[in-house]
PDB file of C-alpha atoms and ligand atoms in Angstrom:
ATOM      1  CA  MET A   1     176.646 149.755  70.613  1.00  0.00           C
ATOM      2  CA  LYS A   2     174.340 148.133  67.448  1.00  0.00           C
ATOM      3  CA  VAL A   3     170.937 146.859  67.922  1.00  0.00           C
ATOM      4  CA  ILE A   4     169.442 144.596  65.866  1.00  0.00           C
ATOM      5  CA  VAL A   5     165.535 144.876  65.623  1.00  0.00           C
ATOM      6  CA  ALA A   6     163.359 141.701  64.294  1.00  0.00           C
ATOM      7  CA  LYS A   7     161.665 142.587  60.982  1.00  0.00           C
ATOM      8  CA  THR A   8     159.267 139.308  62.224  1.00  0.00           C
ATOM      9  CA  ALA A   9     158.537 140.910  66.005  1.00  0.00           C
ATOM     10  CA  GLY A  10     155.449 142.218  67.181  1.00  0.00           C
ATOM     11  CA  PHE A  11     151.586 141.910  66.083  1.00  0.00           C
ATOM     12  CA  CYS A  12     151.757 139.027  63.567  1.00  0.00           C
ATOM     13  CA  PHE A  13     148.444 139.356  61.091  1.00  0.00           C
ATOM     14  CA  GLY A  14     145.948 137.437  63.114  1.00  0.00           C
ATOM     15  CA  VAL A  15     146.143 139.748  66.666  1.00  0.00           C
ATOM     16  CA  LYS A  16     146.212 142.620  64.624  1.00  0.00           C
ATOM     17  CA  ARG A  17     142.616 141.391  63.069  1.00  0.00           C
ATOM     18  CA  ALA A  18     141.047 141.019  66.531  1.00  0.00           C
ATOM     19  CA  VAL A  19     143.016 144.257  67.878  1.00  0.00           C
ATOM     20  CA  ASP A  20     141.442 146.392  64.675  1.00  0.00           C
ATOM     21  CA  GLN A  21     137.928 144.297  64.450  1.00  0.00           C
ATOM     22  CA  VAL A  22     137.453 146.013  68.585  1.00  0.00           C
ATOM     23  CA  TYR A  23     138.590 148.998  68.043  1.00  0.00           C
ATOM     24  CA  ARG A  24     135.721 149.684  64.852  1.00  0.00           C
ATOM     25  CA  GLN A  25     133.137 148.272  67.315  1.00  0.00           C
ATOM     26  CA  ILE A  26     133.944 150.696  70.017  1.00  0.00           C
ATOM     27  CA  GLU A  27     134.223 153.403  66.945  1.00  0.00           C
ATOM     28  CA  GLU A  28     130.998 152.343  65.085  1.00  0.00           C
ATOM     29  CA  GLY A  29     129.828 152.610  69.349  1.00  0.00           C
ATOM     30  CA  VAL A  30     128.990 149.504  69.809  1.00  0.00           C
ATOM     31  CA  LYS A  31     127.341 149.189  73.612  1.00  0.00           C
ATOM     32  CA  PRO A  32     128.088 146.534  75.485  1.00  0.00           C
ATOM     33  CA  ILE A  33     131.522 145.238  74.022  1.00  0.00           C
ATOM     34  CA  TYR A  34     132.813 141.937  75.469  1.00  0.00           C
ATOM     35  CA  THR A  35     136.105 140.184  75.014  1.00  0.00           C
ATOM     36  CA  TYR A  36     135.976 136.545  75.544  1.00  0.00           C
ATOM     37  CA  GLY A  37     139.222 136.230  77.117  1.00  0.00           C
ATOM     38  CA  PRO A  38     141.729 139.469  77.021  1.00  0.00           C
ATOM     39  CA  ILE A  39     141.909 140.394  73.368  1.00  0.00           C
ATOM     40  CA  ILE A  40     145.690 140.183  73.305  1.00  0.00           C
ATOM     41  CA  HIS A  41     148.203 138.842  75.825  1.00  0.00           C
ATOM     42  CA  ASN A  42     149.227 142.864  76.437  1.00  0.00           C
ATOM     43  CA  GLU A  43     148.256 144.474  79.816  1.00  0.00           C
ATOM     44  CA  GLU A  44     148.650 148.021  78.287  1.00  0.00           C
ATOM     45  CA  VAL A  45     146.247 147.996  75.438  1.00  0.00           C
ATOM     46  CA  VAL A  46     143.645 145.794  77.216  1.00  0.00           C
ATOM     47  CA  ARG A  47     144.233 148.701  80.481  1.00  0.00           C
ATOM     48  CA  GLU A  48     143.443 150.870  77.673  1.00  0.00           C
ATOM     49  CA  LEU A  49     140.011 149.345  75.803  1.00  0.00           C
ATOM     50  CA  ALA A  50     139.121 148.747  79.560  1.00  0.00           C
ATOM     51  CA  ASP A  51     139.482 152.455  79.544  1.00  0.00           C
ATOM     52  CA  ARG A  52     136.978 152.642  76.677  1.00  0.00           C
ATOM     53  CA  GLY A  53     134.043 150.025  78.124  1.00  0.00           C
ATOM     54  CA  VAL A  54     135.519 146.773  76.815  1.00  0.00           C
ATOM     55  CA  ARG A  55     134.554 144.176  79.335  1.00  0.00           C
ATOM     56  CA  ILE A  56     136.157 140.670  79.535  1.00  0.00           C
ATOM     57  CA  ILE A  57     134.542 137.380  80.054  1.00  0.00           C
ATOM     58  CA  GLY A  58     136.631 135.105  81.560  1.00  0.00           C
ATOM     59  CA  ASP A  59     134.383 131.544  81.150  1.00  0.00           C
ATOM     60  CA  GLU A  60     131.217 129.974  80.042  1.00  0.00           C
ATOM     61  CA  GLU A  61     129.523 130.806  83.257  1.00  0.00           C
ATOM     62  CA  GLN A  62     130.105 134.371  82.984  1.00  0.00           C
ATOM     63  CA  LEU A  63     128.903 134.521  78.927  1.00  0.00           C
ATOM     64  CA  ALA A  64     126.075 132.695  80.258  1.00  0.00           C
ATOM     65  CA  GLY A  65     124.766 135.412  82.942  1.00  0.00           C
ATOM     66  CA  LEU A  66     124.965 138.092  79.769  1.00  0.00           C
ATOM     67  CA  THR A  67     121.642 139.170  78.578  1.00  0.00           C
ATOM     68  CA  GLU A  68     122.585 141.595  75.702  1.00  0.00           C
ATOM     69  CA  GLY A  69     125.670 143.040  73.875  1.00  0.00           C
ATOM     70  CA  THR A  70     128.448 141.962  71.300  1.00  0.00           C
ATOM     71  CA  VAL A  71     131.073 139.494  72.142  1.00  0.00           C
ATOM     72  CA  ILE A  72     134.550 139.627  70.270  1.00  0.00           C
ATOM     73  CA  ILE A  73     135.486 136.280  70.095  1.00  0.00           C
ATOM     74  CA  ARG A  74     140.281 137.002  69.930  1.00  0.00           C
ATOM     75  CA  SER A  75     142.104 135.378  67.557  1.00  0.00           C
ATOM     76  CA  HIS A  76     143.085 131.788  69.376  1.00  0.00           C
ATOM     77  CA  GLY A  77     139.303 131.375  68.951  1.00  0.00           C
ATOM     78  CA  VAL A  78     136.713 128.957  71.270  1.00  0.00           C
ATOM     79  CA  ALA A  79     134.988 125.803  71.658  1.00  0.00           C
ATOM     80  CA  GLU A  80     131.658 125.183  69.480  1.00  0.00           C
ATOM     81  CA  ARG A  81     129.764 125.076  72.402  1.00  0.00           C
ATOM     82  CA  VAL A  82     130.787 128.764  72.850  1.00  0.00           C
ATOM     83  CA  TYR A  83     129.831 130.087  70.063  1.00  0.00           C
ATOM     84  CA  ARG A  84     126.301 128.389  71.030  1.00  0.00           C
ATOM     85  CA  LEU A  85     125.877 129.392  74.402  1.00  0.00           C
ATOM     86  CA  ILE A  86     126.345 133.132  72.561  1.00  0.00           C
ATOM     87  CA  GLU A  87     123.624 132.698  70.173  1.00  0.00           C
ATOM     88  CA  GLU A  88     121.605 130.867  72.608  1.00  0.00           C
ATOM     89  CA  ARG A  89     121.741 133.934  75.050  1.00  0.00           C
ATOM     90  CA  GLY A  90     120.880 136.158  72.067  1.00  0.00           C
ATOM     91  CA  LEU A  91     124.118 138.605  71.886  1.00  0.00           C
ATOM     92  CA  HIS A  92     126.004 139.324  68.896  1.00  0.00           C
ATOM     93  CA  ILE A  93     129.361 137.192  68.032  1.00  0.00           C
ATOM     94  CA  VAL A  94     132.706 138.661  65.868  1.00  0.00           C
ATOM     95  CA  ASP A  95     134.574 136.302  64.947  1.00  0.00           C
ATOM     96  CA  ALA A  96     138.030 137.353  64.774  1.00  0.00           C
ATOM     97  CA  THR A  97     139.847 133.973  65.233  1.00  0.00           C
ATOM     98  CA  CYS A  98     142.497 134.026  63.424  1.00  0.00           C
ATOM     99  CA  PRO A  99     141.821 131.618  59.964  1.00  0.00           C
ATOM    100  CA  PHE A 100     144.403 129.850  60.296  1.00  0.00           C
ATOM    101  CA  VAL A 101     143.475 128.303  64.054  1.00  0.00           C
ATOM    102  CA  LYS A 102     139.913 128.287  62.508  1.00  0.00           C
ATOM    103  CA  LYS A 103     141.884 126.119  59.483  1.00  0.00           C
ATOM    104  CA  ILE A 104     142.677 123.775  62.577  1.00  0.00           C
ATOM    105  CA  HIS A 105     139.015 124.138  63.733  1.00  0.00           C
ATOM    106  CA  ARG A 106     138.094 122.314  60.241  1.00  0.00           C
ATOM    107  CA  ILE A 107     140.792 119.253  60.612  1.00  0.00           C
ATOM    108  CA  VAL A 108     139.919 118.238  63.545  1.00  0.00           C
ATOM    109  CA  ARG A 109     136.368 118.110  62.897  1.00  0.00           C
ATOM    110  CA  GLU A 110     136.865 116.254  59.731  1.00  0.00           C
ATOM    111  CA  HIS A 111     139.289 113.498  60.893  1.00  0.00           C
ATOM    112  CA  SER A 112     137.163 112.768  63.783  1.00  0.00           C
ATOM    113  CA  GLY A 113     133.922 112.780  62.228  1.00  0.00           C
ATOM    114  CA  ARG A 114     135.580 110.074  60.145  1.00  0.00           C
ATOM    115  CA  GLY A 115     136.616 108.030  63.405  1.00  0.00           C
ATOM    116  CA  GLU A 116     139.836 109.044  63.973  1.00  0.00           C
ATOM    117  CA  GLU A 117     141.600 109.831  66.715  1.00  0.00           C
ATOM    118  CA  ILE A 118     143.332 112.849  67.512  1.00  0.00           C
ATOM    119  CA  VAL A 119     146.066 114.254  68.815  1.00  0.00           C
ATOM    120  CA  ILE A 120     147.056 118.060  69.220  1.00  0.00           C
ATOM    121  CA  ILE A 121     150.874 119.126  70.039  1.00  0.00           C
ATOM    122  CA  GLY A 122     150.551 121.849  72.475  1.00  0.00           C
ATOM    123  CA  ASN A 123     150.394 122.991  75.770  1.00  0.00           C
ATOM    124  CA  ASP A 124     147.280 121.732  77.309  1.00  0.00           C
ATOM    125  CA  GLY A 125     145.529 124.871  78.947  1.00  0.00           C
ATOM    126  CA  HIS A 126     146.608 127.426  76.439  1.00  0.00           C
ATOM    127  CA  PRO A 127     143.297 128.750  75.056  1.00  0.00           C
ATOM    128  CA  GLU A 128     143.746 128.117  71.851  1.00  0.00           C
ATOM    129  CA  VAL A 129     144.092 123.840  72.831  1.00  0.00           C
ATOM    130  CA  GLU A 130     141.279 124.259  74.921  1.00  0.00           C
ATOM    131  CA  GLY A 131     139.275 125.319  71.417  1.00  0.00           C
ATOM    132  CA  ILE A 132     140.679 123.200  69.191  1.00  0.00           C
ATOM    133  CA  LYS A 133     139.815 120.233  71.990  1.00  0.00           C
ATOM    134  CA  GLY A 134     136.409 122.179  71.343  1.00  0.00           C
ATOM    135  CA  TRP A 135     135.845 120.887  67.817  1.00  0.00           C
ATOM    136  CA  CYS A 136     136.839 117.111  68.126  1.00  0.00           C
ATOM    137  CA  LEU A 137     134.151 114.891  68.422  1.00  0.00           C
ATOM    138  CA  GLY A 138     135.952 111.409  69.670  1.00  0.00           C
ATOM    139  CA  ARG A 139     138.938 111.292  72.099  1.00  0.00           C
ATOM    140  CA  VAL A 140     141.579 113.618  72.112  1.00  0.00           C
ATOM    141  CA  THR A 141     144.923 113.878  73.652  1.00  0.00           C
ATOM    142  CA  VAL A 142     147.158 117.248  74.079  1.00  0.00           C
ATOM    143  CA  ILE A 143     150.829 116.050  73.997  1.00  0.00           C
ATOM    144  CA  GLY A 144     153.294 118.680  75.514  1.00  0.00           C
ATOM    145  CA  SER A 145     156.607 117.122  76.095  1.00  0.00           C
ATOM    146  CA  GLU A 146     158.626 114.232  75.575  1.00  0.00           C
ATOM    147  CA  GLU A 147     157.199 112.261  78.747  1.00  0.00           C
ATOM    148  CA  ASP A 148     154.214 112.881  77.249  1.00  0.00           C
ATOM    149  CA  ALA A 149     154.640 111.394  74.020  1.00  0.00           C
ATOM    150  CA  ARG A 150     156.421 108.271  75.155  1.00  0.00           C
ATOM    151  CA  GLN A 151     153.019 107.722  77.509  1.00  0.00           C
ATOM    152  CA  PHE A 152     151.072 108.084  75.101  1.00  0.00           C
ATOM    153  CA  ARG A 153     148.640 104.754  73.962  1.00  0.00           C
ATOM    154  CA  HIS A 154     145.972 105.125  71.863  1.00  0.00           C
ATOM    155  CA  GLU A 155     142.940 102.728  70.710  1.00  0.00           C
ATOM    156  CA  THR A 156     144.262 100.339  68.113  1.00  0.00           C
ATOM    157  CA  GLY A 157     142.111 100.481  64.905  1.00  0.00           C
ATOM    158  CA  HIS A 158     141.738 104.070  65.151  1.00  0.00           C
ATOM    159  CA  ARG A 159     144.098 106.161  62.631  1.00  0.00           C
ATOM    160  CA  LEU A 160     145.743 109.157  64.153  1.00  0.00           C
ATOM    161  CA  CYS A 161     145.278 112.666  63.152  1.00  0.00           C
ATOM    162  CA  ILE A 162     147.925 114.926  65.002  1.00  0.00           C
ATOM    163  CA  VAL A 163     147.661 118.260  64.458  1.00  0.00           C
ATOM    164  CA  CYS A 164     149.596 121.509  66.291  1.00  0.00           C
ATOM    165  CA  GLN A 165     149.331 125.158  68.325  1.00  0.00           C
ATOM    166  CA  THR A 166     149.911 127.577  65.551  1.00  0.00           C
ATOM    167  CA  THR A 167     152.652 128.690  67.685  1.00  0.00           C
ATOM    168  CA  PHE A 168     153.916 125.722  68.903  1.00  0.00           C
ATOM    169  CA  ASN A 169     157.949 125.605  68.492  1.00  0.00           C
ATOM    170  CA  TYR A 170     158.668 123.377  65.265  1.00  0.00           C
ATOM    171  CA  LYS A 171     161.611 121.203  66.528  1.00  0.00           C
ATOM    172  CA  LYS A 172     160.093 120.452  69.426  1.00  0.00           C
ATOM    173  CA  PHE A 173     157.395 119.495  67.213  1.00  0.00           C
ATOM    174  CA  ASP A 174     159.441 116.728  64.746  1.00  0.00           C
ATOM    175  CA  LYS A 175     160.564 115.687  68.015  1.00  0.00           C
ATOM    176  CA  LEU A 176     157.003 114.938  69.674  1.00  0.00           C
ATOM    177  CA  VAL A 177     155.935 113.764  67.025  1.00  0.00           C
ATOM    178  CA  GLU A 178     159.008 111.255  65.863  1.00  0.00           C
ATOM    179  CA  ILE A 179     158.731 109.796  69.540  1.00  0.00           C
ATOM    180  CA  ILE A 180     154.956 108.876  68.210  1.00  0.00           C
ATOM    181  CA  SER A 181     155.659 107.310  65.410  1.00  0.00           C
ATOM    182  CA  GLU A 182     157.880 104.880  66.590  1.00  0.00           C
ATOM    183  CA  MET A 183     155.203 103.679  69.271  1.00  0.00           C
ATOM    184  CA  SER A 184     152.514 103.474  66.714  1.00  0.00           C
ATOM    185  CA  TYR A 185     152.074 100.978  64.114  1.00  0.00           C
ATOM    186  CA  ASP A 186     148.700 102.136  62.627  1.00  0.00           C
ATOM    187  CA  GLU A 187     148.289 105.569  60.099  1.00  0.00           C
ATOM    188  CA  MET A 188     148.526 108.472  61.207  1.00  0.00           C
ATOM    189  CA  ASP A 189     147.808 111.963  58.952  1.00  0.00           C
ATOM    190  CA  ILE A 190     150.586 114.327  60.251  1.00  0.00           C
ATOM    191  CA  LEU A 191     149.311 117.482  59.542  1.00  0.00           C
ATOM    192  CA  ASN A 192     151.980 120.432  60.853  1.00  0.00           C
ATOM    193  CA  THR A 193     149.284 123.788  61.705  1.00  0.00           C
ATOM    194  CA  ILE A 194     152.143 125.938  63.185  1.00  0.00           C
ATOM    195  CA  CYS A 195     151.973 129.384  61.552  1.00  0.00           C
ATOM    196  CA  SER A 196     154.048 130.422  59.197  1.00  0.00           C
ATOM    197  CA  ALA A 197     154.387 134.053  60.953  1.00  0.00           C
ATOM    198  CA  THR A 198     155.416 131.955  64.288  1.00  0.00           C
ATOM    199  CA  GLU A 199     157.945 129.776  62.139  1.00  0.00           C
ATOM    200  CA  GLU A 200     159.542 133.020  60.779  1.00  0.00           C
ATOM    201  CA  ARG A 201     159.584 134.879  63.584  1.00  0.00           C
ATOM    202  CA  GLN A 202     161.991 132.328  65.474  1.00  0.00           C
ATOM    203  CA  SER A 203     163.812 131.018  62.990  1.00  0.00           C
ATOM    204  CA  GLU A 204     164.316 135.062  62.554  1.00  0.00           C
ATOM    205  CA  ALA A 205     165.222 135.361  66.753  1.00  0.00           C
ATOM    206  CA  ARG A 206     167.373 132.015  66.649  1.00  0.00           C
ATOM    207  CA  GLY A 207     169.486 133.479  64.168  1.00  0.00           C
ATOM    208  CA  ILE A 208     169.769 137.287  65.507  1.00  0.00           C
ATOM    209  CA  ALA A 209     170.493 135.059  69.206  1.00  0.00           C
ATOM    210  CA  ALA A 210     173.285 133.482  67.854  1.00  0.00           C
ATOM    211  CA  LYS A 211     175.274 136.557  66.682  1.00  0.00           C
ATOM    212  CA  VAL A 212     174.614 139.423  68.912  1.00  0.00           C
ATOM    213  CA  ASP A 213     175.822 139.911  72.792  1.00  0.00           C
ATOM    214  CA  SER A 214     172.440 140.444  74.374  1.00  0.00           C
ATOM    215  CA  MET A 215     169.530 139.445  73.765  1.00  0.00           C
ATOM    216  CA  ILE A 216     165.907 140.825  74.395  1.00  0.00           C
ATOM    217  CA  VAL A 217     163.114 139.016  73.723  1.00  0.00           C
ATOM    218  CA  ILE A 218     159.411 141.324  74.515  1.00  0.00           C
ATOM    219  CA  GLY A 219     156.270 140.301  76.066  1.00  0.00           C
ATOM    220  CA  GLY A 220     153.512 139.628  78.297  1.00  0.00           C
ATOM    221  CA  SER A 221     154.097 137.226  81.167  1.00  0.00           C
ATOM    222  CA  HIS A 222     151.498 135.270  79.974  1.00  0.00           C
ATOM    223  CA  SER A 223     151.860 135.057  76.054  1.00  0.00           C
ATOM    224  CA  SER A 224     152.949 131.668  75.353  1.00  0.00           C
ATOM    225  CA  ASN A 225     154.868 132.469  71.721  1.00  0.00           C
ATOM    226  CA  THR A 226     156.837 135.040  74.028  1.00  0.00           C
ATOM    227  CA  ARG A 227     158.109 132.665  76.064  1.00  0.00           C
ATOM    228  CA  LYS A 228     158.901 129.623  73.604  1.00  0.00           C
ATOM    229  CA  LEU A 229     160.629 132.926  72.154  1.00  0.00           C
ATOM    230  CA  PHE A 230     162.428 133.503  75.637  1.00  0.00           C
ATOM    231  CA  GLU A 231     163.582 129.495  75.137  1.00  0.00           C
ATOM    232  CA  ILE A 232     164.919 129.709  71.879  1.00  0.00           C
ATOM    233  CA  CYS A 233     166.657 132.923  71.844  1.00  0.00           C
ATOM    234  CA  GLN A 234     168.474 131.602  75.395  1.00  0.00           C
ATOM    235  CA  MET A 235     169.797 128.651  73.781  1.00  0.00           C
ATOM    236  CA  GLU A 236     171.929 130.488  71.137  1.00  0.00           C
ATOM    237  CA  CYS A 237     172.463 133.592  73.613  1.00  0.00           C
ATOM    238  CA  GLU A 238     173.561 133.390  76.903  1.00  0.00           C
ATOM    239  CA  HIS A 239     172.593 137.430  77.948  1.00  0.00           C
ATOM    240  CA  THR A 240     168.912 136.927  76.882  1.00  0.00           C
ATOM    241  CA  TYR A 241     166.676 139.346  78.959  1.00  0.00           C
ATOM    242  CA  TYR A 242     162.400 138.512  78.732  1.00  0.00           C
ATOM    243  CA  ILE A 243     160.988 142.209  79.651  1.00  0.00           C
ATOM    244  CA  GLN A 244     157.000 143.279  79.280  1.00  0.00           C
ATOM    245  CA  THR A 245     157.132 147.000  79.360  1.00  0.00           C
ATOM    246  CA  LEU A 246     160.110 149.618  79.067  1.00  0.00           C
ATOM    247  CA  LYS A 247     160.248 149.630  82.635  1.00  0.00           C
ATOM    248  CA  ASP A 248     161.492 145.992  83.286  1.00  0.00           C
ATOM    249  CA  LEU A 249     164.722 146.836  80.978  1.00  0.00           C
ATOM    250  CA  ASP A 250     167.513 147.115  83.008  1.00  0.00           C
ATOM    251  CA  ILE A 251     170.211 148.778  80.617  1.00  0.00           C
ATOM    252  CA  ARG A 252     173.053 148.156  83.223  1.00  0.00           C
ATOM    253  CA  LEU A 253     172.766 144.471  82.544  1.00  0.00           C
ATOM    254  CA  LEU A 254     173.740 145.330  78.313  1.00  0.00           C
ATOM    255  CA  PRO A 255     177.158 145.302  77.052  1.00  0.00           C
ATOM    256  CA  SER A 256     177.988 149.364  76.896  1.00  0.00           C
ATOM    257  CA  ARG A 257     179.346 148.154  73.592  1.00  0.00           C
ATOM    258  CA  GLY A 258     178.317 145.014  70.986  1.00  0.00           C
ATOM    259  CA  CYS A 259     175.431 143.984  69.378  1.00  0.00           C
ATOM    260  CA  VAL A 260     172.094 144.021  70.912  1.00  0.00           C
ATOM    261  CA  GLY A 261     168.775 142.078  69.177  1.00  0.00           C
ATOM    262  CA  ILE A 262     165.165 142.445  69.881  1.00  0.00           C
ATOM    263  CA  THR A 263     162.621 140.302  68.670  1.00  0.00           C
ATOM    264  CA  ALA A 264     158.950 140.453  70.396  1.00  0.00           C
ATOM    265  CA  GLY A 265     155.723 138.135  70.986  1.00  0.00           C
ATOM    266  CA  ALA A 266     153.387 137.821  68.072  1.00  0.00           C
ATOM    267  CA  SER A 267     150.795 140.552  71.076  1.00  0.00           C
ATOM    268  CA  THR A 268     153.623 143.247  71.109  1.00  0.00           C
ATOM    269  CA  PRO A 269     152.407 146.921  69.722  1.00  0.00           C
ATOM    270  CA  ASN A 270     155.265 148.058  67.847  1.00  0.00           C
ATOM    271  CA  ASN A 271     155.348 151.254  69.209  1.00  0.00           C
ATOM    272  CA  LEU A 272     156.870 149.467  72.747  1.00  0.00           C
ATOM    273  CA  ILE A 273     159.470 147.483  70.321  1.00  0.00           C
ATOM    274  CA  GLU A 274     160.485 151.205  69.344  1.00  0.00           C
ATOM    275  CA  GLU A 275     160.641 152.533  72.897  1.00  0.00           C
ATOM    276  CA  VAL A 276     163.261 149.994  73.454  1.00  0.00           C
ATOM    277  CA  SER A 277     165.289 149.932  70.711  1.00  0.00           C
ATOM    278  CA  LYS A 278     165.719 153.738  71.322  1.00  0.00           C
ATOM    279  CA  GLN A 279     166.284 152.980  74.929  1.00  0.00           C
ATOM    280  CA  CYS A 280     168.927 150.806  74.373  1.00  0.00           C
ATOM    281  CA  LEU A 281     170.594 153.905  71.668  1.00  0.00           C
ATOM    282  CA  ILE A 282     170.888 155.809  74.719  1.00  0.00           C
TER     283      ILE A 282
HETATM  284 FE1  F3S B   1     147.216 133.829  63.786  1.00  0.00          FE
HETATM  285 FE2  F3S B   1     149.562 132.860  63.341  1.00  0.00          FE
HETATM  286 FE3  F3S B   1     148.907 135.146  64.566  1.00  0.00          FE
HETATM  287  S1  F3S B   1     147.997 131.978  64.185  1.00  0.00           S
HETATM  288  S2  F3S B   1     147.044 134.519  65.311  1.00  0.00           S
HETATM  289  S3  F3S B   1     148.634 134.764  62.389  1.00  0.00           S
HETATM  290  S4  F3S B   1     150.808 133.558  64.921  1.00  0.00           S
END
């Protein structure tokens, strides 16, 4: 049995930076520490942080109830009003928003400030998309499917500005932009804000899945970038399996000979990838 592990599997730069910031606060003895949402979509890491006293705030209502402490903003970023709320409550803020997401906040603020209508290609309700919406000053629409794109009608006379969730599937982004462009007669700025780490991870996963007998995708159940990796791999390799931990790996499903490919979402720690890879070789 041969195992190919994707070089791009695991923590991306933004997630690593955010997780490191939490550990730094713990080491510096900061108390109490809150993260605005789980710092990453990985239950084991989140549990370990909880054991070390890091608490999770679920929403603005909970945030409004705090009177002291440090709030860490995760790599997904948040709406502008969340920063205001943290300041109003007199809390300390550690901003671990990924710089690539921050760039999208700046783009939508600037373009919507000029009266342009914003379109976010992404999954409505995803925390990153919610955060981006919260920096738009005018009308904003989220488009996540071909049906959404076909139904989209924008206000005539307003220039469109299209941005994309950083972890979106770039082939799907192209397709949705194509549909919007066919239906829209006004001028538009199309900004492909998909993070290069995502593009590289998806391309490598596609390439590996196309040549192996089975493919394993590792990541948390709530991780949208892992789900997209799974979709991509499944299109290339019929025997693609989505696992969250080593316990989910059913070695009997893998071929006894041949080749297994492994990739992982941006929130998957390296030690888990290594454990899965070792297990495949047993
Ligand atoms: Fe940032 Fe890209 Fe990761 S946007 S959080 S480096 S997937």
